[in-house]
Amino acid sequence: MLDDLALFAAIVDSGSLSAAARRTRLPPATVTRRLQQLEQQLGCKLLHRSARRLQPTPEGLEYYERCAPLLRSLQQATESLEASHTQVQGLVRVLAPMNLAKGLLRPVWTAFLAQHPKVQLDLRLSNLREDVFEHGADLAVRLGDLPDSSLAHRRLGTTAIGLLASPGYLAQAGTPRHPRELAGHQWLVAEPLRTVQLQHVQTGERFAQSFHAEARCVINDVALAAEMACTGHGMLHCPLWMCDAQLRSGALLHVLPQWHAPANPIFMVWPQQRHMPARVRALVQMLGDFARAEPWLQGQMPIIPTHDD
């Protein structure tokens, strides 16, 4: 019936059945038949028709005046929905880990806004793994393995995790030559990395050490933990990219570099849907392109100073 209503409005707007047929690209006989069906369904005559003119009946005029605005509103809503799937515009709500979003991924957000001026970005940062559906998010960045869920996902890469300490701290506390010697050290714990898990590159020997009781300071912000490590307050176990500048300057040293922690995967996740909006698709593409070109995300660690006597 909605199609017949739209056809009736087109007839009134066009002023004749033949003009409406040309406008809607329908045969004139089809236009006449569908108008008659609509009048039968409504139980009243909608148009006075003659050889020279076509004029709405009082009932037809009232029906047109009530329905025409609704049809225009529906058309605008349809066009807006189609635009959201074909044009990069509108709101994109993203959930992301705080340190990762503020650090390694920061260039993505500025580039996305610069490339797509009709997009609004709502970037919600938290070190908690927040629910995509509860927050109405279009996309989320996740650290670590993904549980089974209804979310679509794409892997961005991995982050290398290592042991770091300042030269001053190592000079005072000693440099460990094997993970067994880590137990006597002071620790700065950057949550959620409360357990050191290491494997020797050549021998495959595994080592896992929990340092809950030995933590001198527990911090839920890796950037602050790195600053405290630079001042000699303890050993730090964290993603190496977070301390790229400190490693290059020598403010922090890579301890036991022959022992590698399991790489921590990074994913993009989003609600599964048949047609992803263009604005979300554009951000997914940009994040993927950035990750493929970023050495820290592809396991290509730059040459950095180490401390392995």
PDB file of N, CA, C and O in Angstrom, residues 138-212:
ATOM      1  N   ASP A 138      30.735   1.504  17.262  1.00  0.00           N
ATOM      2  CA  ASP A 138      30.850   0.972  15.907  1.00  0.00           C
ATOM      3  C   ASP A 138      32.068   0.073  15.769  1.00  0.00           C
ATOM      4  O   ASP A 138      32.100  -0.820  14.916  1.00  0.00           O
ATOM      5  N   LEU A 139      33.084   0.326  16.607  1.00  0.00           N
ATOM      6  CA  LEU A 139      34.355  -0.373  16.467  1.00  0.00           C
ATOM      7  C   LEU A 139      35.078  -0.347  17.807  1.00  0.00           C
ATOM      8  O   LEU A 139      34.928   0.603  18.583  1.00  0.00           O
ATOM      9  N   ALA A 140      35.858  -1.389  18.087  1.00  0.00           N
ATOM     10  CA  ALA A 140      36.675  -1.414  19.302  1.00  0.00           C
ATOM     11  C   ALA A 140      38.027  -2.026  18.972  1.00  0.00           C
ATOM     12  O   ALA A 140      38.127  -2.910  18.113  1.00  0.00           O
ATOM     13  N   VAL A 141      39.055  -1.546  19.655  1.00  0.00           N
ATOM     14  CA  VAL A 141      40.392  -2.122  19.550  1.00  0.00           C
ATOM     15  C   VAL A 141      40.617  -2.945  20.808  1.00  0.00           C
ATOM     16  O   VAL A 141      40.387  -2.468  21.922  1.00  0.00           O
ATOM     17  N   ARG A 142      41.045  -4.191  20.631  1.00  0.00           N
ATOM     18  CA  ARG A 142      41.215  -5.118  21.747  1.00  0.00           C
ATOM     19  C   ARG A 142      42.662  -5.593  21.833  1.00  0.00           C
ATOM     20  O   ARG A 142      43.284  -5.902  20.814  1.00  0.00           O
ATOM     21  N   LEU A 143      43.169  -5.678  23.057  1.00  0.00           N
ATOM     22  CA  LEU A 143      44.468  -6.272  23.335  1.00  0.00           C
ATOM     23  C   LEU A 143      44.262  -7.676  23.888  1.00  0.00           C
ATOM     24  O   LEU A 143      43.404  -7.887  24.750  1.00  0.00           O
ATOM     25  N   GLY A 144      45.056  -8.639  23.419  1.00  0.00           N
ATOM     26  CA  GLY A 144      44.963  -9.992  23.932  1.00  0.00           C
ATOM     27  C   GLY A 144      44.034 -10.858  23.118  1.00  0.00           C
ATOM     28  O   GLY A 144      43.351 -10.396  22.191  1.00  0.00           O
ATOM     29  N   ASP A 145      44.021 -12.138  23.459  1.00  0.00           N
ATOM     30  CA  ASP A 145      43.184 -13.107  22.746  1.00  0.00           C
ATOM     31  C   ASP A 145      41.711 -12.764  22.909  1.00  0.00           C
ATOM     32  O   ASP A 145      41.281 -12.227  23.940  1.00  0.00           O
ATOM     33  N   LEU A 146      40.944 -13.106  21.894  1.00  0.00           N
ATOM     34  CA  LEU A 146      39.509 -12.811  21.899  1.00  0.00           C
ATOM     35  C   LEU A 146      38.713 -14.029  22.355  1.00  0.00           C
ATOM     36  O   LEU A 146      38.942 -15.136  21.859  1.00  0.00           O
ATOM     37  N   PRO A 147      37.784 -13.831  23.273  1.00  0.00           N
ATOM     38  CA  PRO A 147      36.868 -14.929  23.612  1.00  0.00           C
ATOM     39  C   PRO A 147      35.873 -15.121  22.483  1.00  0.00           C
ATOM     40  O   PRO A 147      35.698 -14.255  21.625  1.00  0.00           O
ATOM     41  N   ASP A 148      35.244 -16.264  22.480  1.00  0.00           N
ATOM     42  CA  ASP A 148      34.189 -16.495  21.481  1.00  0.00           C
ATOM     43  C   ASP A 148      33.095 -15.460  21.674  1.00  0.00           C
ATOM     44  O   ASP A 148      32.622 -15.210  22.774  1.00  0.00           O
ATOM     45  N   SER A 149      32.700 -14.818  20.590  1.00  0.00           N
ATOM     46  CA  SER A 149      31.663 -13.798  20.690  1.00  0.00           C
ATOM     47  C   SER A 149      30.986 -13.642  19.346  1.00  0.00           C
ATOM     48  O   SER A 149      31.378 -14.262  18.348  1.00  0.00           O
ATOM     49  N   SER A 150      29.987 -12.793  19.320  1.00  0.00           N
ATOM     50  CA  SER A 150      29.261 -12.527  18.083  1.00  0.00           C
ATOM     51  C   SER A 150      29.879 -11.378  17.303  1.00  0.00           C
ATOM     52  O   SER A 150      29.320 -10.941  16.298  1.00  0.00           O
ATOM     53  N   LEU A 151      31.039 -10.897  17.750  1.00  0.00           N
ATOM     54  CA  LEU A 151      31.680  -9.766  17.095  1.00  0.00           C
ATOM     55  C   LEU A 151      32.525 -10.223  15.911  1.00  0.00           C
ATOM     56  O   LEU A 151      33.233 -11.230  15.980  1.00  0.00           O
ATOM     57  N   ALA A 152      32.450  -9.467  14.832  1.00  0.00           N
ATOM     58  CA  ALA A 152      33.393  -9.662  13.735  1.00  0.00           C
ATOM     59  C   ALA A 152      34.741  -9.093  14.166  1.00  0.00           C
ATOM     60  O   ALA A 152      34.807  -8.190  15.006  1.00  0.00           O
ATOM     61  N   HIS A 153      35.830  -9.600  13.602  1.00  0.00           N
ATOM     62  CA  HIS A 153      37.140  -9.130  14.041  1.00  0.00           C
ATOM     63  C   HIS A 153      38.172  -9.222  12.921  1.00  0.00           C
ATOM     64  O   HIS A 153      38.005  -9.972  11.954  1.00  0.00           O
ATOM     65  N   ARG A 154      39.234  -8.455  13.089  1.00  0.00           N
ATOM     66  CA  ARG A 154      40.374  -8.494  12.180  1.00  0.00           C
ATOM     67  C   ARG A 154      41.636  -8.223  12.989  1.00  0.00           C
ATOM     68  O   ARG A 154      41.672  -7.303  13.800  1.00  0.00           O
ATOM     69  N   ARG A 155      42.646  -9.010  12.774  1.00  0.00           N
ATOM     70  CA  ARG A 155      43.895  -8.874  13.519  1.00  0.00           C
ATOM     71  C   ARG A 155      44.703  -7.701  12.976  1.00  0.00           C
ATOM     72  O   ARG A 155      44.904  -7.572  11.765  1.00  0.00           O
ATOM     73  N   LEU A 156      45.162  -6.835  13.869  1.00  0.00           N
ATOM     74  CA  LEU A 156      46.017  -5.709  13.482  1.00  0.00           C
ATOM     75  C   LEU A 156      47.499  -6.060  13.562  1.00  0.00           C
ATOM     76  O   LEU A 156      48.309  -5.550  12.791  1.00  0.00           O
ATOM     77  N   GLY A 157      47.870  -6.884  14.528  1.00  0.00           N
ATOM     78  CA  GLY A 157      49.272  -7.232  14.695  1.00  0.00           C
ATOM     79  C   GLY A 157      49.515  -7.729  16.105  1.00  0.00           C
ATOM     80  O   GLY A 157      48.605  -8.217  16.778  1.00  0.00           O
ATOM     81  N   THR A 158      50.747  -7.595  16.557  1.00  0.00           N
ATOM     82  CA  THR A 158      51.122  -8.021  17.899  1.00  0.00           C
ATOM     83  C   THR A 158      52.024  -6.969  18.531  1.00  0.00           C
ATOM     84  O   THR A 158      52.616  -6.143  17.834  1.00  0.00           O
ATOM     85  N   THR A 159      52.120  -6.992  19.842  1.00  0.00           N
ATOM     86  CA  THR A 159      53.037  -6.104  20.545  1.00  0.00           C
ATOM     87  C   THR A 159      54.029  -6.949  21.328  1.00  0.00           C
ATOM     88  O   THR A 159      53.651  -7.848  22.066  1.00  0.00           O
ATOM     89  N   ALA A 160      55.315  -6.652  21.142  1.00  0.00           N
ATOM     90  CA  ALA A 160      56.365  -7.363  21.870  1.00  0.00           C
ATOM     91  C   ALA A 160      56.425  -6.859  23.307  1.00  0.00           C
ATOM     92  O   ALA A 160      56.329  -5.649  23.569  1.00  0.00           O
ATOM     93  N   ILE A 161      56.589  -7.786  24.249  1.00  0.00           N
ATOM     94  CA  ILE A 161      56.636  -7.456  25.668  1.00  0.00           C
ATOM     95  C   ILE A 161      57.995  -7.881  26.217  1.00  0.00           C
ATOM     96  O   ILE A 161      58.457  -8.998  25.962  1.00  0.00           O
ATOM     97  N   GLY A 162      58.640  -6.974  26.943  1.00  0.00           N
ATOM     98  CA  GLY A 162      59.967  -7.279  27.457  1.00  0.00           C
ATOM     99  C   GLY A 162      60.207  -6.703  28.831  1.00  0.00           C
ATOM    100  O   GLY A 162      59.353  -6.025  29.414  1.00  0.00           O
ATOM    101  N   LEU A 163      61.400  -6.975  29.349  1.00  0.00           N
ATOM    102  CA  LEU A 163      61.827  -6.499  30.664  1.00  0.00           C
ATOM    103  C   LEU A 163      62.696  -5.264  30.494  1.00  0.00           C
ATOM    104  O   LEU A 163      63.637  -5.255  29.687  1.00  0.00           O
ATOM    105  N   LEU A 164      62.406  -4.248  31.286  1.00  0.00           N
ATOM    106  CA  LEU A 164      63.106  -2.975  31.187  1.00  0.00           C
ATOM    107  C   LEU A 164      63.538  -2.505  32.567  1.00  0.00           C
ATOM    108  O   LEU A 164      62.873  -2.779  33.573  1.00  0.00           O
ATOM    109  N   ALA A 165      64.635  -1.782  32.592  1.00  0.00           N
ATOM    110  CA  ALA A 165      65.094  -1.163  33.842  1.00  0.00           C
ATOM    111  C   ALA A 165      66.052  -0.036  33.486  1.00  0.00           C
ATOM    112  O   ALA A 165      66.638  -0.012  32.392  1.00  0.00           O
ATOM    113  N   SER A 166      66.223   0.898  34.392  1.00  0.00           N
ATOM    114  CA  SER A 166      67.149   2.010  34.169  1.00  0.00           C
ATOM    115  C   SER A 166      68.579   1.562  34.453  1.00  0.00           C
ATOM    116  O   SER A 166      68.814   0.640  35.256  1.00  0.00           O
ATOM    117  N   PRO A 167      69.561   2.195  33.822  1.00  0.00           N
ATOM    118  CA  PRO A 167      70.966   1.861  34.120  1.00  0.00           C
ATOM    119  C   PRO A 167      71.284   2.033  35.600  1.00  0.00           C
ATOM    120  O   PRO A 167      72.034   1.234  36.175  1.00  0.00           O
ATOM    121  N   GLY A 168      70.729   3.056  36.227  1.00  0.00           N
ATOM    122  CA  GLY A 168      70.990   3.288  37.643  1.00  0.00           C
ATOM    123  C   GLY A 168      70.463   2.167  38.516  1.00  0.00           C
ATOM    124  O   GLY A 168      71.135   1.734  39.463  1.00  0.00           O
ATOM    125  N   TYR A 169      69.260   1.689  38.199  1.00  0.00           N
ATOM    126  CA  TYR A 169      68.699   0.605  39.001  1.00  0.00           C
ATOM    127  C   TYR A 169      69.535  -0.664  38.849  1.00  0.00           C
ATOM    128  O   TYR A 169      69.825  -1.353  39.836  1.00  0.00           O
ATOM    129  N   LEU A 170      69.939  -0.984  37.624  1.00  0.00           N
ATOM    130  CA  LEU A 170      70.724  -2.190  37.396  1.00  0.00           C
ATOM    131  C   LEU A 170      72.099  -2.101  38.053  1.00  0.00           C
ATOM    132  O   LEU A 170      72.630  -3.107  38.541  1.00  0.00           O
ATOM    133  N   ALA A 171      72.680  -0.918  38.064  1.00  0.00           N
ATOM    134  CA  ALA A 171      73.978  -0.753  38.723  1.00  0.00           C
ATOM    135  C   ALA A 171      73.863  -1.011  40.218  1.00  0.00           C
ATOM    136  O   ALA A 171      74.790  -1.545  40.851  1.00  0.00           O
ATOM    137  N   GLN A 172      72.746  -0.664  40.810  1.00  0.00           N
ATOM    138  CA  GLN A 172      72.540  -0.832  42.244  1.00  0.00           C
ATOM    139  C   GLN A 172      72.060  -2.235  42.595  1.00  0.00           C
ATOM    140  O   GLN A 172      72.536  -2.847  43.556  1.00  0.00           O
ATOM    141  N   ALA A 173      71.092  -2.776  41.826  1.00  0.00           N
ATOM    142  CA  ALA A 173      70.462  -4.049  42.177  1.00  0.00           C
ATOM    143  C   ALA A 173      71.088  -5.242  41.476  1.00  0.00           C
ATOM    144  O   ALA A 173      70.819  -6.386  41.854  1.00  0.00           O
ATOM    145  N   GLY A 174      71.899  -4.992  40.467  1.00  0.00           N
ATOM    146  CA  GLY A 174      72.506  -6.085  39.725  1.00  0.00           C
ATOM    147  C   GLY A 174      71.699  -6.444  38.498  1.00  0.00           C
ATOM    148  O   GLY A 174      70.480  -6.273  38.462  1.00  0.00           O
ATOM    149  N   THR A 175      72.381  -6.966  37.493  1.00  0.00           N
ATOM    150  CA  THR A 175      71.740  -7.340  36.234  1.00  0.00           C
ATOM    151  C   THR A 175      71.443  -8.829  36.227  1.00  0.00           C
ATOM    152  O   THR A 175      72.361  -9.649  36.352  1.00  0.00           O
ATOM    153  N   PRO A 176      70.206  -9.238  36.100  1.00  0.00           N
ATOM    154  CA  PRO A 176      69.875 -10.677  36.067  1.00  0.00           C
ATOM    155  C   PRO A 176      70.409 -11.321  34.793  1.00  0.00           C
ATOM    156  O   PRO A 176      70.343 -10.754  33.709  1.00  0.00           O
ATOM    157  N   ARG A 177      70.989 -12.521  34.959  1.00  0.00           N
ATOM    158  CA  ARG A 177      71.505 -13.282  33.824  1.00  0.00           C
ATOM    159  C   ARG A 177      70.568 -14.422  33.431  1.00  0.00           C
ATOM    160  O   ARG A 177      70.743 -15.038  32.379  1.00  0.00           O
ATOM    161  N   HIS A 178      69.602 -14.687  34.290  1.00  0.00           N
ATOM    162  CA  HIS A 178      68.605 -15.715  34.017  1.00  0.00           C
ATOM    163  C   HIS A 178      67.322 -15.288  34.719  1.00  0.00           C
ATOM    164  O   HIS A 178      67.363 -14.635  35.767  1.00  0.00           O
ATOM    165  N   PRO A 179      66.155 -15.635  34.157  1.00  0.00           N
ATOM    166  CA  PRO A 179      64.900 -15.244  34.798  1.00  0.00           C
ATOM    167  C   PRO A 179      64.765 -15.682  36.244  1.00  0.00           C
ATOM    168  O   PRO A 179      64.028 -15.060  37.009  1.00  0.00           O
ATOM    169  N   ARG A 180      65.505 -16.747  36.649  1.00  0.00           N
ATOM    170  CA  ARG A 180      65.437 -17.166  38.048  1.00  0.00           C
ATOM    171  C   ARG A 180      65.900 -16.060  38.989  1.00  0.00           C
ATOM    172  O   ARG A 180      65.493 -16.018  40.155  1.00  0.00           O
ATOM    173  N   GLU A 181      66.745 -15.166  38.520  1.00  0.00           N
ATOM    174  CA  GLU A 181      67.288 -14.100  39.348  1.00  0.00           C
ATOM    175  C   GLU A 181      66.345 -12.895  39.459  1.00  0.00           C
ATOM    176  O   GLU A 181      66.662 -11.932  40.135  1.00  0.00           O
ATOM    177  N   LEU A 182      65.212 -12.965  38.811  1.00  0.00           N
ATOM    178  CA  LEU A 182      64.270 -11.841  38.857  1.00  0.00           C
ATOM    179  C   LEU A 182      63.571 -11.748  40.207  1.00  0.00           C
ATOM    180  O   LEU A 182      63.077 -10.685  40.582  1.00  0.00           O
ATOM    181  N   ALA A 183      63.512 -12.849  40.948  1.00  0.00           N
ATOM    182  CA  ALA A 183      62.735 -12.878  42.185  1.00  0.00           C
ATOM    183  C   ALA A 183      63.234 -11.875  43.210  1.00  0.00           C
ATOM    184  O   ALA A 183      62.462 -11.372  44.023  1.00  0.00           O
ATOM    185  N   GLY A 184      64.506 -11.568  43.211  1.00  0.00           N
ATOM    186  CA  GLY A 184      65.023 -10.655  44.214  1.00  0.00           C
ATOM    187  C   GLY A 184      64.910  -9.188  43.852  1.00  0.00           C
ATOM    188  O   GLY A 184      65.350  -8.330  44.631  1.00  0.00           O
ATOM    189  N   HIS A 185      64.324  -8.886  42.720  1.00  0.00           N
ATOM    190  CA  HIS A 185      64.264  -7.494  42.259  1.00  0.00           C
ATOM    191  C   HIS A 185      62.962  -6.817  42.674  1.00  0.00           C
ATOM    192  O   HIS A 185      61.946  -7.459  42.919  1.00  0.00           O
ATOM    193  N   GLN A 186      63.037  -5.497  42.749  1.00  0.00           N
ATOM    194  CA  GLN A 186      61.834  -4.686  42.967  1.00  0.00           C
ATOM    195  C   GLN A 186      61.125  -4.533  41.620  1.00  0.00           C
ATOM    196  O   GLN A 186      61.756  -4.424  40.568  1.00  0.00           O
ATOM    197  N   TRP A 187      59.785  -4.494  41.701  1.00  0.00           N
ATOM    198  CA  TRP A 187      59.002  -4.461  40.471  1.00  0.00           C
ATOM    199  C   TRP A 187      58.040  -3.269  40.465  1.00  0.00           C
ATOM    200  O   TRP A 187      57.448  -2.925  41.468  1.00  0.00           O
ATOM    201  N   LEU A 188      57.922  -2.717  39.282  1.00  0.00           N
ATOM    202  CA  LEU A 188      56.853  -1.768  38.985  1.00  0.00           C
ATOM    203  C   LEU A 188      55.865  -2.530  38.091  1.00  0.00           C
ATOM    204  O   LEU A 188      56.197  -2.883  36.964  1.00  0.00           O
ATOM    205  N   VAL A 189      54.702  -2.807  38.630  1.00  0.00           N
ATOM    206  CA  VAL A 189      53.730  -3.636  37.906  1.00  0.00           C
ATOM    207  C   VAL A 189      52.767  -2.739  37.137  1.00  0.00           C
ATOM    208  O   VAL A 189      52.046  -1.929  37.730  1.00  0.00           O
ATOM    209  N   ALA A 190      52.791  -2.893  35.832  1.00  0.00           N
ATOM    210  CA  ALA A 190      51.854  -2.168  34.974  1.00  0.00           C
ATOM    211  C   ALA A 190      50.710  -3.109  34.642  1.00  0.00           C
ATOM    212  O   ALA A 190      50.851  -4.009  33.818  1.00  0.00           O
ATOM    213  N   GLU A 191      49.596  -2.946  35.329  1.00  0.00           N
ATOM    214  CA  GLU A 191      48.465  -3.839  35.091  1.00  0.00           C
ATOM    215  C   GLU A 191      47.984  -3.750  33.641  1.00  0.00           C
ATOM    216  O   GLU A 191      48.047  -2.673  33.036  1.00  0.00           O
ATOM    217  N   PRO A 192      47.539  -4.865  33.063  1.00  0.00           N
ATOM    218  CA  PRO A 192      47.253  -6.154  33.716  1.00  0.00           C
ATOM    219  C   PRO A 192      48.421  -7.142  33.671  1.00  0.00           C
ATOM    220  O   PRO A 192      48.222  -8.330  33.903  1.00  0.00           O
ATOM    221  N   LEU A 193      49.638  -6.681  33.348  1.00  0.00           N
ATOM    222  CA  LEU A 193      50.785  -7.587  33.204  1.00  0.00           C
ATOM    223  C   LEU A 193      51.391  -7.897  34.572  1.00  0.00           C
ATOM    224  O   LEU A 193      52.446  -7.394  34.949  1.00  0.00           O
ATOM    225  N   ARG A 194      50.717  -8.756  35.316  1.00  0.00           N
ATOM    226  CA  ARG A 194      51.168  -9.107  36.666  1.00  0.00           C
ATOM    227  C   ARG A 194      52.079 -10.335  36.677  1.00  0.00           C
ATOM    228  O   ARG A 194      52.651 -10.658  37.709  1.00  0.00           O
ATOM    229  N   THR A 195      52.213 -11.019  35.576  1.00  0.00           N
ATOM    230  CA  THR A 195      53.017 -12.235  35.528  1.00  0.00           C
ATOM    231  C   THR A 195      54.009 -12.156  34.378  1.00  0.00           C
ATOM    232  O   THR A 195      53.629 -11.835  33.245  1.00  0.00           O
ATOM    233  N   VAL A 196      55.288 -12.434  34.669  1.00  0.00           N
ATOM    234  CA  VAL A 196      56.311 -12.503  33.636  1.00  0.00           C
ATOM    235  C   VAL A 196      56.289 -13.901  33.034  1.00  0.00           C
ATOM    236  O   VAL A 196      56.439 -14.889  33.751  1.00  0.00           O
ATOM    237  N   GLN A 197      56.089 -13.990  31.744  1.00  0.00           N
ATOM    238  CA  GLN A 197      56.140 -15.261  31.020  1.00  0.00           C
ATOM    239  C   GLN A 197      57.175 -15.116  29.916  1.00  0.00           C
ATOM    240  O   GLN A 197      57.003 -14.303  29.000  1.00  0.00           O
ATOM    241  N   LEU A 198      58.245 -15.905  30.010  1.00  0.00           N
ATOM    242  CA  LEU A 198      59.361 -15.771  29.091  1.00  0.00           C
ATOM    243  C   LEU A 198      59.731 -17.120  28.488  1.00  0.00           C
ATOM    244  O   LEU A 198      59.525 -18.169  29.110  1.00  0.00           O
ATOM    245  N   GLN A 199      60.299 -17.071  27.295  1.00  0.00           N
ATOM    246  CA  GLN A 199      60.808 -18.271  26.645  1.00  0.00           C
ATOM    247  C   GLN A 199      62.123 -17.930  25.967  1.00  0.00           C
ATOM    248  O   GLN A 199      62.232 -16.920  25.256  1.00  0.00           O
ATOM    249  N   HIS A 200      63.133 -18.788  26.180  1.00  0.00           N
ATOM    250  CA  HIS A 200      64.447 -18.554  25.592  1.00  0.00           C
ATOM    251  C   HIS A 200      64.387 -18.787  24.088  1.00  0.00           C
ATOM    252  O   HIS A 200      63.832 -19.784  23.614  1.00  0.00           O
ATOM    253  N   VAL A 201      64.949 -17.859  23.340  1.00  0.00           N
ATOM    254  CA  VAL A 201      64.855 -17.896  21.886  1.00  0.00           C
ATOM    255  C   VAL A 201      65.496 -19.158  21.322  1.00  0.00           C
ATOM    256  O   VAL A 201      64.961 -19.790  20.395  1.00  0.00           O
ATOM    257  N   GLN A 202      66.635 -19.562  21.861  1.00  0.00           N
ATOM    258  CA  GLN A 202      67.378 -20.680  21.282  1.00  0.00           C
ATOM    259  C   GLN A 202      66.997 -22.028  21.891  1.00  0.00           C
ATOM    260  O   GLN A 202      66.797 -23.015  21.182  1.00  0.00           O
ATOM    261  N   THR A 203      66.881 -22.097  23.207  1.00  0.00           N
ATOM    262  CA  THR A 203      66.647 -23.388  23.866  1.00  0.00           C
ATOM    263  C   THR A 203      65.172 -23.734  24.014  1.00  0.00           C
ATOM    264  O   THR A 203      64.815 -24.891  24.210  1.00  0.00           O
ATOM    265  N   GLY A 204      64.320 -22.738  23.955  1.00  0.00           N
ATOM    266  CA  GLY A 204      62.901 -22.973  24.155  1.00  0.00           C
ATOM    267  C   GLY A 204      62.504 -23.098  25.609  1.00  0.00           C
ATOM    268  O   GLY A 204      61.330 -23.353  25.914  1.00  0.00           O
ATOM    269  N   GLU A 205      63.472 -22.931  26.524  1.00  0.00           N
ATOM    270  CA  GLU A 205      63.168 -23.018  27.950  1.00  0.00           C
ATOM    271  C   GLU A 205      62.125 -21.970  28.322  1.00  0.00           C
ATOM    272  O   GLU A 205      62.196 -20.821  27.894  1.00  0.00           O
ATOM    273  N   ARG A 206      61.142 -22.387  29.141  1.00  0.00           N
ATOM    274  CA  ARG A 206      60.066 -21.485  29.546  1.00  0.00           C
ATOM    275  C   ARG A 206      60.222 -21.088  30.997  1.00  0.00           C
ATOM    276  O   ARG A 206      60.731 -21.847  31.824  1.00  0.00           O
ATOM    277  N   PHE A 207      59.745 -19.878  31.288  1.00  0.00           N
ATOM    278  CA  PHE A 207      59.818 -19.377  32.663  1.00  0.00           C
ATOM    279  C   PHE A 207      58.594 -18.506  32.910  1.00  0.00           C
ATOM    280  O   PHE A 207      58.234 -17.657  32.086  1.00  0.00           O
ATOM    281  N   ALA A 208      57.954 -18.720  34.050  1.00  0.00           N
ATOM    282  CA  ALA A 208      56.813 -17.881  34.448  1.00  0.00           C
ATOM    283  C   ALA A 208      57.015 -17.479  35.895  1.00  0.00           C
ATOM    284  O   ALA A 208      57.259 -18.327  36.759  1.00  0.00           O
ATOM    285  N   GLN A 209      56.929 -16.220  36.158  1.00  0.00           N
ATOM    286  CA  GLN A 209      57.162 -15.711  37.510  1.00  0.00           C
ATOM    287  C   GLN A 209      56.058 -14.727  37.882  1.00  0.00           C
ATOM    288  O   GLN A 209      55.859 -13.728  37.196  1.00  0.00           O
ATOM    289  N   SER A 210      55.336 -15.023  38.943  1.00  0.00           N
ATOM    290  CA  SER A 210      54.350 -14.081  39.457  1.00  0.00           C
ATOM    291  C   SER A 210      55.028 -13.162  40.462  1.00  0.00           C
ATOM    292  O   SER A 210      55.782 -13.621  41.312  1.00  0.00           O
ATOM    293  N   PHE A 211      54.798 -11.870  40.316  1.00  0.00           N
ATOM    294  CA  PHE A 211      55.444 -10.942  41.246  1.00  0.00           C
ATOM    295  C   PHE A 211      54.421 -10.100  41.988  1.00  0.00           C
ATOM    296  O   PHE A 211      54.641  -8.941  42.297  1.00  0.00           O
ATOM    297  N   HIS A 212      53.271 -10.673  42.295  1.00  0.00           N
ATOM    298  CA  HIS A 212      52.254  -9.959  43.072  1.00  0.00           C
ATOM    299  C   HIS A 212      52.844  -9.427  44.377  1.00  0.00           C
ATOM    300  O   HIS A 212      52.747  -8.245  44.688  1.00  0.00           O
TER     301      HIS A 212
END
